[in-house]
Amino acid sequence: MVVIPKSHPKDISLYFHIPFCRKKCGYCHFYVLPDKEELKDLLDEGFSLEWESKKHLLKGFHLKSIYFGGGTPYLFGPERVKKILQRIETVFGNLDSIEITIEANPESIDSETLKQFRSAGVNRLSLGIQSLSTSELVTLTRDHPKNEALNAPLLAYEAGYTNISIDLMYDVPGQSLKSFDYSLSEALKLPITHISLYNLTFEPGTAFFKKQKELKKSLPSDESSHEMVLLAIKRFEEASFHQYEVSAFAKNNLYSIHNTGYWTARPFLGFGPSAFSYYQGSRFRNIAHLNKYIEKLRAGDDPKDFEENLEPESKTRELLLIGLRLNQGVCIEHLKLFGCHVSPSLLSEIETLTNNGFLTSRGTHLKLTQKGRLFFDTVGEHLV
Ligand code: SF4
């Protein structure tokens, strides 16, 4: 079993949003920009200005992880990433023991650049593989063929990465239990340590959302979808990838230190356009527009365009639901360290979910049952 340590209110993670992609995937709802050098130079300047304006917030915190997400942050290049890491070192000292992840796509990586990222300090790679079926990759409008998806983890391993995560998707139009099983078995032959398993969703503003009527005709049924999840859990377990969160599986205890922060209420600061932060009980987001983000920073203004401070009741419900994503569950007593308060109405919801077989409890410790994991949305509807 994978055991995730509890977060301390003085732990912190850092997130850098790098929005460049060579092409926008049909289902993507992230803030994404074309892969252009002049835009990367702008963002480079933005990171420098934002770091100077926020680094005082890090005083007294223990750094747990650094994550470069996107977009395709790999396209930002090792030199620019190295500059960011050097700035972080001026506050936290040597980063050798810190998990530093970068996201990459199979079509954009090469051996030399991978090595340069590695010597810059990056020690974990997250690859957007999604599927190992040619027809599903075409349906998903991904930019890589199957052979590049298969080759990417091998290239990374040879370049010195021993902690490699891949993303896989289910609920893809045209996907069958057989084609999904094929992707699973091919993936499990690769030198990887972590798998994130996601279902395809149709988010407003995406190309897929516009043609969802057509695409939904060939979606797997709800029953097949549940079978896929159960099959994945079985195949992964057989290959020593233990589920530690609703959608995450790790081998050799190499769970994502960064992502577990989101599920254990660890504070984090986000940098770059559209990046979220969670700091001292407040959640805020930078403006999702590169030029406006830069203009604000150049003028000495805060680039955030959204902020909320949740009431103790809402915060408790949200942190409880997020914590329940972990297989080990969540301790209500521990949440009090983060300013949470369990009201009688929340206790009554917990009792209903427990009586209906979605949760189990021992003292103040709550966990999802397998039914709760499969029907996590139902649990969410009750709790928030
Ligand atoms: S590669 Fe990822 S971030 Fe880029 S468009 Fe596709 S899904 Fe979005």
CSV table of C-alpha atoms and ligand atoms in Angstrom, one decimal:
chain,number,residue,atom,x,y,z
A,1,MET,CA,0.0,0.0,0.0
A,2,VAL,CA,1.2,3.5,-0.8
A,3,VAL,CA,1.3,5.7,2.3
A,4,ILE,CA,1.0,9.5,1.7
A,5,PRO,CA,2.3,11.7,4.5
A,6,LYS,CA,0.0,14.3,5.9
A,7,SER,CA,0.8,17.9,4.9
A,8,HIS,CA,1.9,20.5,7.4
A,9,PRO,CA,0.5,24.1,7.0
A,10,LYS,CA,4.1,25.3,6.6
A,11,ASP,CA,4.9,22.9,3.6
A,12,ILE,CA,4.6,24.5,0.2
A,13,SER,CA,4.7,23.5,-3.5
A,14,LEU,CA,5.4,25.7,-6.5
A,15,TYR,CA,3.6,25.5,-9.9
A,16,PHE,CA,4.7,27.2,-13.1
A,17,HIS,CA,2.1,27.3,-15.9
A,18,ILE,CA,3.8,27.2,-19.4
A,19,PRO,CA,0.9,27.3,-21.9
A,20,PHE,CA,2.7,26.6,-25.2
A,21,CYS,CA,1.6,23.7,-27.5
A,22,ARG,CA,2.3,22.9,-31.1
A,23,LYS,CA,-1.4,22.2,-31.7
A,24,LYS,CA,-4.5,22.4,-29.6
A,25,CYS,CA,-6.1,19.0,-28.9
A,26,GLY,CA,-9.9,18.9,-29.5
A,27,TYR,CA,-10.8,18.1,-25.9
A,28,CYS,CA,-8.3,20.5,-24.3
A,29,HIS,CA,-9.8,23.2,-22.0
A,30,PHE,CA,-6.5,24.6,-20.6
A,31,TYR,CA,-5.1,28.0,-21.4
A,32,VAL,CA,-2.9,27.2,-24.4
A,33,LEU,CA,-0.8,29.5,-26.8
A,34,PRO,CA,1.1,28.7,-30.0
A,35,ASP,CA,4.7,27.6,-29.7
A,36,LYS,CA,6.4,30.9,-30.6
A,37,GLU,CA,9.8,32.1,-29.4
A,38,GLU,CA,8.7,35.7,-28.8
A,39,LEU,CA,5.9,34.5,-26.5
A,40,LYS,CA,8.3,32.3,-24.6
A,41,ASP,CA,10.6,35.3,-24.1
A,42,LEU,CA,7.6,37.3,-22.7
A,43,LEU,CA,6.7,34.6,-20.3
A,44,ASP,CA,10.4,34.3,-19.2
A,45,GLU,CA,10.2,38.0,-18.3
A,46,GLY,CA,6.9,37.4,-16.5
A,47,PHE,CA,8.2,34.6,-14.4
A,48,SER,CA,11.2,36.8,-13.3
A,49,LEU,CA,8.9,39.7,-12.4
A,50,GLU,CA,6.4,37.5,-10.6
A,51,TRP,CA,9.1,35.7,-8.7
A,52,GLU,CA,10.5,39.0,-7.4
A,53,SER,CA,7.0,40.1,-6.3
A,54,LYS,CA,6.1,36.9,-4.5
A,55,LYS,CA,9.3,35.4,-3.1
A,56,HIS,CA,8.7,37.0,0.3
A,57,LEU,CA,5.6,34.9,0.7
A,58,LEU,CA,7.8,31.8,0.8
A,59,LYS,CA,9.6,32.8,4.0
A,60,GLY,CA,9.3,30.1,6.7
A,61,PHE,CA,8.0,27.4,4.4
A,62,HIS,CA,9.4,24.0,3.6
A,63,LEU,CA,9.5,23.3,-0.1
A,64,LYS,CA,8.1,19.9,-1.1
A,65,SER,CA,7.8,20.0,-4.9
A,66,ILE,CA,8.1,22.0,-8.1
A,67,TYR,CA,5.9,21.3,-11.1
A,68,PHE,CA,6.1,22.7,-14.6
A,69,GLY,CA,2.6,22.2,-16.2
A,70,GLY,CA,0.9,23.4,-19.2
A,71,GLY,CA,0.5,23.4,-22.1
A,72,THR,CA,3.7,21.6,-23.0
A,73,PRO,CA,6.3,23.1,-20.6
A,74,TYR,CA,9.0,21.0,-22.2
A,75,LEU,CA,8.8,23.4,-25.2
A,76,PHE,CA,10.0,26.3,-22.9
A,77,GLY,CA,13.5,24.7,-23.1
A,78,PRO,CA,16.0,23.7,-20.5
A,79,GLU,CA,17.8,27.0,-20.3
A,80,ARG,CA,14.7,29.0,-19.2
A,81,VAL,CA,13.7,26.2,-16.8
A,82,LYS,CA,17.2,26.3,-15.3
A,83,LYS,CA,16.9,30.0,-14.6
A,84,ILE,CA,13.7,29.4,-12.7
A,85,LEU,CA,15.3,26.7,-10.6
A,86,GLN,CA,18.3,28.9,-9.9
A,87,ARG,CA,15.9,31.6,-8.5
A,88,ILE,CA,14.2,29.0,-6.3
A,89,GLU,CA,17.6,27.9,-5.0
A,90,THR,CA,18.3,31.4,-3.8
A,91,VAL,CA,15.4,31.0,-1.4
A,92,PHE,CA,15.4,27.3,-0.5
A,93,GLY,CA,19.0,26.2,-1.2
A,94,ASN,CA,20.0,23.0,-2.9
A,95,LEU,CA,17.0,21.4,-4.7
A,96,ASP,CA,18.5,17.9,-5.2
A,97,SER,CA,16.1,16.2,-2.8
A,98,ILE,CA,13.0,18.0,-4.2
A,99,GLU,CA,10.6,16.4,-6.7
A,100,ILE,CA,10.8,18.5,-9.9
A,101,THR,CA,8.4,17.5,-12.6
A,102,ILE,CA,8.0,18.7,-16.2
A,103,GLU,CA,5.2,17.7,-18.6
A,104,ALA,CA,6.1,16.7,-22.1
A,105,ASN,CA,4.4,15.1,-25.1
A,106,PRO,CA,5.9,12.2,-27.1
A,107,GLU,CA,6.2,14.1,-30.4
A,108,SER,CA,8.3,16.9,-28.9
A,109,ILE,CA,11.0,15.1,-27.0
A,110,ASP,CA,14.6,14.2,-28.0
A,111,SER,CA,17.4,12.6,-26.2
A,112,GLU,CA,19.7,15.6,-26.0
A,113,THR,CA,17.1,18.1,-24.6
A,114,LEU,CA,15.9,15.5,-22.1
A,115,LYS,CA,19.5,15.2,-20.8
A,116,GLN,CA,19.7,19.0,-20.6
A,117,PHE,CA,16.5,19.2,-18.5
A,118,ARG,CA,17.9,16.4,-16.3
A,119,SER,CA,21.1,18.3,-15.7
A,120,ALA,CA,19.1,21.5,-15.0
A,121,GLY,CA,17.6,19.6,-12.1
A,122,VAL,CA,14.3,18.1,-13.5
A,123,ASN,CA,14.0,14.6,-12.0
A,124,ARG,CA,10.5,13.5,-13.0
A,125,LEU,CA,8.8,13.5,-16.4
A,126,SER,CA,5.1,13.4,-17.0
A,127,LEU,CA,4.3,12.2,-20.5
A,128,GLY,CA,0.9,12.8,-22.2
A,129,ILE,CA,0.6,9.4,-23.9
A,130,GLN,CA,-3.3,9.1,-23.5
A,131,SER,CA,-3.6,5.9,-25.6
A,132,LEU,CA,-1.6,3.3,-27.4
A,133,SER,CA,-4.3,2.6,-30.0
A,134,THR,CA,-3.7,4.4,-33.3
A,135,SER,CA,-7.4,5.0,-34.0
A,136,GLU,CA,-8.0,6.5,-30.5
A,137,LEU,CA,-5.0,8.8,-30.9
A,138,VAL,CA,-6.5,10.0,-34.1
A,139,THR,CA,-10.0,10.5,-32.5
A,140,LEU,CA,-8.3,12.4,-29.7
A,141,THR,CA,-6.6,14.6,-32.3
A,142,ARG,CA,-3.3,14.0,-30.6
A,143,ASP,CA,-0.2,15.0,-32.4
A,144,HIS,CA,1.8,11.8,-31.9
A,145,PRO,CA,1.5,8.3,-33.5
A,146,LYS,CA,1.6,5.2,-31.4
A,147,ASN,CA,5.3,4.4,-32.1
A,148,GLU,CA,6.3,7.8,-30.7
A,149,ALA,CA,4.2,7.2,-27.6
A,150,LEU,CA,5.9,3.8,-27.1
A,151,ASN,CA,9.4,5.3,-27.7
A,152,ALA,CA,9.1,8.3,-25.4
A,153,PRO,CA,9.4,6.6,-22.0
A,154,LEU,CA,12.4,4.6,-23.4
A,155,LEU,CA,14.1,7.7,-24.6
A,156,ALA,CA,13.5,9.4,-21.2
A,157,TYR,CA,14.8,6.3,-19.3
A,158,GLU,CA,18.0,6.3,-21.3
A,159,ALA,CA,18.4,10.0,-20.7
A,160,GLY,CA,18.5,9.3,-16.9
A,161,TYR,CA,14.9,9.6,-15.7
A,162,THR,CA,14.0,6.9,-13.2
A,163,ASN,CA,10.6,8.5,-12.3
A,164,ILE,CA,8.4,8.6,-15.3
A,165,SER,CA,4.6,9.1,-15.2
A,166,ILE,CA,2.2,8.7,-18.1
A,167,ASP,CA,-1.4,9.8,-18.7
A,168,LEU,CA,-3.9,7.3,-20.1
A,169,MET,CA,-7.5,8.0,-21.0
A,170,TYR,CA,-10.8,6.0,-21.0
A,171,ASP,CA,-14.3,6.9,-22.2
A,172,VAL,CA,-12.8,7.7,-25.6
A,173,PRO,CA,-15.3,7.6,-28.6
A,174,GLY,CA,-14.8,4.3,-30.4
A,175,GLN,CA,-12.9,2.7,-27.5
A,176,SER,CA,-13.7,-0.9,-26.6
A,177,LEU,CA,-12.7,-2.9,-23.6
A,178,LYS,CA,-10.4,-4.8,-25.9
A,179,SER,CA,-8.6,-1.7,-27.3
A,180,PHE,CA,-8.3,-0.3,-23.8
A,181,ASP,CA,-6.8,-3.5,-22.5
A,182,TYR,CA,-4.3,-3.4,-25.4
A,183,SER,CA,-3.2,0.2,-24.3
A,184,LEU,CA,-2.9,-1.1,-20.7
A,185,SER,CA,-0.7,-4.1,-21.6
A,186,GLU,CA,1.5,-2.0,-23.9
A,187,ALA,CA,1.9,0.7,-21.3
A,188,LEU,CA,2.9,-1.8,-18.6
A,189,LYS,CA,5.8,-2.9,-20.7
A,190,LEU,CA,7.3,0.6,-20.5
A,191,PRO,CA,9.9,1.8,-18.0
A,192,ILE,CA,7.4,3.9,-16.0
A,193,THR,CA,6.7,4.4,-12.3
A,194,HIS,CA,3.4,6.2,-12.3
A,195,ILE,CA,0.1,6.2,-14.2
A,196,SER,CA,-2.7,8.8,-14.2
A,197,LEU,CA,-5.9,7.5,-15.6
A,198,TYR,CA,-8.5,10.0,-16.8
A,199,ASN,CA,-11.8,9.9,-18.5
A,200,LEU,CA,-12.5,12.1,-21.5
A,201,THR,CA,-14.8,15.0,-20.7
A,202,PHE,CA,-16.6,17.5,-23.0
A,203,GLU,CA,-15.7,20.9,-21.6
A,204,PRO,CA,-17.4,24.1,-22.8
A,205,GLY,CA,-15.2,26.1,-25.2
A,206,THR,CA,-13.5,23.0,-26.7
A,207,ALA,CA,-13.8,21.7,-30.3
A,208,PHE,CA,-15.1,18.4,-28.8
A,209,PHE,CA,-17.8,20.3,-26.9
A,210,LYS,CA,-19.1,21.7,-30.2
A,211,LYS,CA,-19.4,18.3,-31.8
A,212,GLN,CA,-20.3,16.3,-28.7
A,213,LYS,CA,-23.6,15.1,-30.1
A,214,GLU,CA,-21.7,13.3,-32.9
A,215,LEU,CA,-18.9,12.0,-30.7
A,216,LYS,CA,-21.1,10.8,-27.9
A,217,LYS,CA,-22.8,8.3,-30.3
A,218,SER,CA,-19.7,6.1,-30.1
A,219,LEU,CA,-18.8,6.6,-26.4
A,220,PRO,CA,-18.4,3.4,-24.3
A,221,SER,CA,-21.6,2.7,-22.3
A,222,ASP,CA,-21.6,3.5,-18.5
A,223,GLU,CA,-21.2,-0.2,-17.9
A,224,SER,CA,-18.2,-0.5,-20.2
A,225,SER,CA,-16.7,2.6,-18.6
A,226,HIS,CA,-16.9,1.0,-15.1
A,227,GLU,CA,-15.5,-2.2,-16.5
A,228,MET,CA,-12.5,-0.3,-18.0
A,229,VAL,CA,-11.7,1.2,-14.6
A,230,LEU,CA,-12.0,-2.1,-12.8
A,231,LEU,CA,-9.8,-3.7,-15.5
A,232,ALA,CA,-7.2,-1.0,-15.2
A,233,ILE,CA,-7.1,-1.4,-11.4
A,234,LYS,CA,-6.6,-5.1,-11.8
A,235,ARG,CA,-4.0,-4.9,-14.5
A,236,PHE,CA,-2.0,-2.2,-12.7
A,237,GLU,CA,-2.2,-4.1,-9.4
A,238,GLU,CA,-0.8,-7.3,-11.1
A,239,ALA,CA,2.1,-5.1,-12.4
A,240,SER,CA,2.7,-3.7,-8.9
A,241,PHE,CA,1.2,-0.3,-9.6
A,242,HIS,CA,-0.9,0.4,-6.5
A,243,GLN,CA,-3.8,2.8,-6.6
A,244,TYR,CA,-3.3,5.6,-4.1
A,245,GLU,CA,-5.9,8.0,-5.4
A,246,VAL,CA,-9.1,7.8,-7.5
A,247,SER,CA,-7.0,8.3,-10.8
A,248,ALA,CA,-3.4,7.7,-9.7
A,249,PHE,CA,-1.3,4.5,-9.5
A,250,ALA,CA,2.3,4.3,-8.4
A,251,LYS,CA,5.1,1.6,-8.4
A,252,ASN,CA,7.8,1.4,-5.8
A,253,ASN,CA,6.0,4.1,-3.7
A,254,LEU,CA,6.8,6.7,-6.3
A,255,TYR,CA,3.6,8.6,-5.9
A,256,SER,CA,3.4,12.2,-7.1
A,257,ILE,CA,4.6,14.3,-4.2
A,258,HIS,CA,3.3,17.4,-6.0
A,259,ASN,CA,-0.2,16.1,-6.7
A,260,THR,CA,-0.6,14.7,-3.2
A,261,GLY,CA,-0.2,18.2,-2.0
A,262,TYR,CA,-3.6,19.1,-3.7
A,263,TRP,CA,-5.3,16.2,-1.9
A,264,THR,CA,-3.8,17.0,1.5
A,265,ALA,CA,-4.4,20.8,1.6
A,266,ARG,CA,-0.7,21.7,1.2
A,267,PRO,CA,-0.4,25.4,0.3
A,268,PHE,CA,1.0,26.1,-3.2
A,269,LEU,CA,2.0,29.2,-5.2
A,270,GLY,CA,1.3,29.3,-8.9
A,271,PHE,CA,3.2,31.4,-11.4
A,272,GLY,CA,2.3,32.3,-15.0
A,273,PRO,CA,-0.9,33.2,-16.8
A,274,SER,CA,-4.0,31.2,-15.5
A,275,ALA,CA,-2.0,29.6,-12.7
A,276,PHE,CA,-3.9,28.9,-9.5
A,277,SER,CA,-2.5,29.3,-5.9
A,278,TYR,CA,-3.7,28.2,-2.5
A,279,TYR,CA,-2.1,30.2,0.3
A,280,GLN,CA,-3.1,31.0,3.8
A,281,GLY,CA,-6.7,29.6,3.2
A,282,SER,CA,-7.2,31.8,0.1
A,283,ARG,CA,-7.5,30.5,-3.4
A,284,PHE,CA,-6.5,32.9,-6.3
A,285,ARG,CA,-5.8,32.7,-10.0
A,286,ASN,CA,-3.6,34.8,-12.3
A,287,ILE,CA,-5.2,36.3,-15.4
A,288,ALA,CA,-5.4,33.8,-18.3
A,289,HIS,CA,-3.9,36.2,-20.9
A,290,LEU,CA,-0.2,36.4,-21.4
A,291,ASN,CA,0.0,40.1,-22.6
A,292,LYS,CA,-2.3,41.3,-19.7
A,293,TYR,CA,-0.3,39.2,-17.3
A,294,ILE,CA,2.9,40.9,-18.4
A,295,GLU,CA,1.4,44.4,-18.4
A,296,LYS,CA,0.2,44.0,-14.9
A,297,LEU,CA,3.6,42.8,-13.7
A,298,ARG,CA,5.5,45.5,-15.5
A,299,ALA,CA,3.2,48.1,-13.9
A,300,GLY,CA,4.0,46.6,-10.5
A,301,ASP,CA,0.4,45.2,-10.1
A,302,ASP,CA,-0.7,41.7,-8.9
A,303,PRO,CA,-1.6,39.6,-12.0
A,304,LYS,CA,-4.4,37.8,-10.2
A,305,ASP,CA,-8.0,38.3,-11.5
A,306,PHE,CA,-9.8,36.0,-9.1
A,307,GLU,CA,-9.7,35.3,-5.4
A,308,GLU,CA,-11.9,33.6,-2.9
A,309,ASN,CA,-11.7,32.9,0.8
A,310,LEU,CA,-14.0,30.0,1.5
A,311,GLU,CA,-16.2,30.0,4.7
A,312,PRO,CA,-15.0,27.4,7.2
A,313,GLU,CA,-18.0,25.1,6.4
A,314,SER,CA,-17.4,25.2,2.6
A,315,LYS,CA,-13.7,24.8,3.0
A,316,THR,CA,-14.1,21.8,5.3
A,317,ARG,CA,-16.5,20.1,2.8
A,318,GLU,CA,-14.1,20.8,-0.1
A,319,LEU,CA,-11.0,19.7,1.7
A,320,LEU,CA,-12.8,16.6,2.9
A,321,LEU,CA,-13.9,15.7,-0.6
A,322,ILE,CA,-10.5,16.3,-2.0
A,323,GLY,CA,-8.8,14.2,0.8
A,324,LEU,CA,-11.2,11.4,0.1
A,325,ARG,CA,-9.7,11.0,-3.3
A,326,LEU,CA,-6.8,9.3,-1.6
A,327,ASN,CA,-7.2,5.6,-1.0
A,328,GLN,CA,-5.9,6.0,2.6
A,329,GLY,CA,-8.7,8.5,3.2
A,330,VAL,CA,-8.7,11.5,5.3
A,331,CYS,CA,-8.6,12.3,9.1
A,332,ILE,CA,-11.2,14.9,10.1
A,333,GLU,CA,-9.1,15.9,13.2
A,334,HIS,CA,-6.1,16.7,11.0
A,335,LEU,CA,-8.2,19.0,8.8
A,336,LYS,CA,-8.6,21.3,11.9
A,337,LEU,CA,-5.0,22.3,11.5
A,338,PHE,CA,-6.1,24.0,8.3
A,339,GLY,CA,-8.9,25.9,9.9
A,340,CYS,CA,-11.7,23.3,9.2
A,341,HIS,CA,-14.8,22.8,11.2
A,342,VAL,CA,-17.2,19.8,11.0
A,343,SER,CA,-20.8,20.9,11.4
A,344,PRO,CA,-23.7,18.7,12.5
A,345,SER,CA,-25.1,18.8,9.0
A,346,LEU,CA,-21.8,17.6,7.5
A,347,LEU,CA,-21.7,14.8,10.1
A,348,SER,CA,-25.2,13.8,9.0
A,349,GLU,CA,-24.2,13.7,5.3
A,350,ILE,CA,-21.2,11.5,6.3
A,351,GLU,CA,-23.5,9.2,8.1
A,352,THR,CA,-25.8,8.9,5.1
A,353,LEU,CA,-22.9,8.1,2.8
A,354,THR,CA,-21.6,5.6,5.2
A,355,ASN,CA,-25.0,3.9,5.6
A,356,ASN,CA,-25.3,3.7,1.8
A,357,GLY,CA,-21.9,2.0,1.4
A,358,PHE,CA,-19.9,4.9,-0.2
A,359,LEU,CA,-17.7,5.5,2.9
A,360,THR,CA,-16.2,3.6,5.8
A,361,SER,CA,-15.1,5.2,9.0
A,362,ARG,CA,-12.8,4.4,11.9
A,363,GLY,CA,-12.9,7.0,14.6
A,364,THR,CA,-12.3,10.3,12.9
A,365,HIS,CA,-10.7,8.7,9.8
A,366,LEU,CA,-12.9,8.4,6.7
A,367,LYS,CA,-12.3,6.4,3.5
A,368,LEU,CA,-14.1,5.7,0.2
A,369,THR,CA,-15.3,2.2,-0.3
A,370,GLN,CA,-14.8,0.7,-3.8
A,371,LYS,CA,-18.3,1.7,-4.6
A,372,GLY,CA,-17.5,5.3,-3.4
A,373,ARG,CA,-14.4,5.4,-5.7
A,374,LEU,CA,-16.5,4.2,-8.7
A,375,PHE,CA,-19.3,6.7,-7.9
A,376,PHE,CA,-17.1,9.5,-6.6
A,377,ASP,CA,-19.4,12.1,-8.3
A,378,THR,CA,-22.3,11.0,-6.1
A,379,VAL,CA,-20.1,11.4,-3.0
A,380,GLY,CA,-19.2,14.9,-4.3
A,381,GLU,CA,-22.9,15.8,-4.8
A,382,HIS,CA,-23.6,15.0,-1.1
A,383,LEU,CA,-20.6,16.7,0.4
A,384,VAL,CA,-20.3,20.0,-1.5
B,1,SF4,S1,-1.0,18.7,-25.4
B,1,SF4,FE1,-2.2,18.9,-23.5
B,1,SF4,S2,-2.2,21.1,-23.0
B,1,SF4,FE2,-1.6,20.9,-25.2
B,1,SF4,S3,-3.5,21.1,-26.3
B,1,SF4,FE3,-3.2,18.9,-26.0
B,1,SF4,S4,-4.3,18.5,-24.0
B,1,SF4,FE4,-4.0,20.7,-24.2
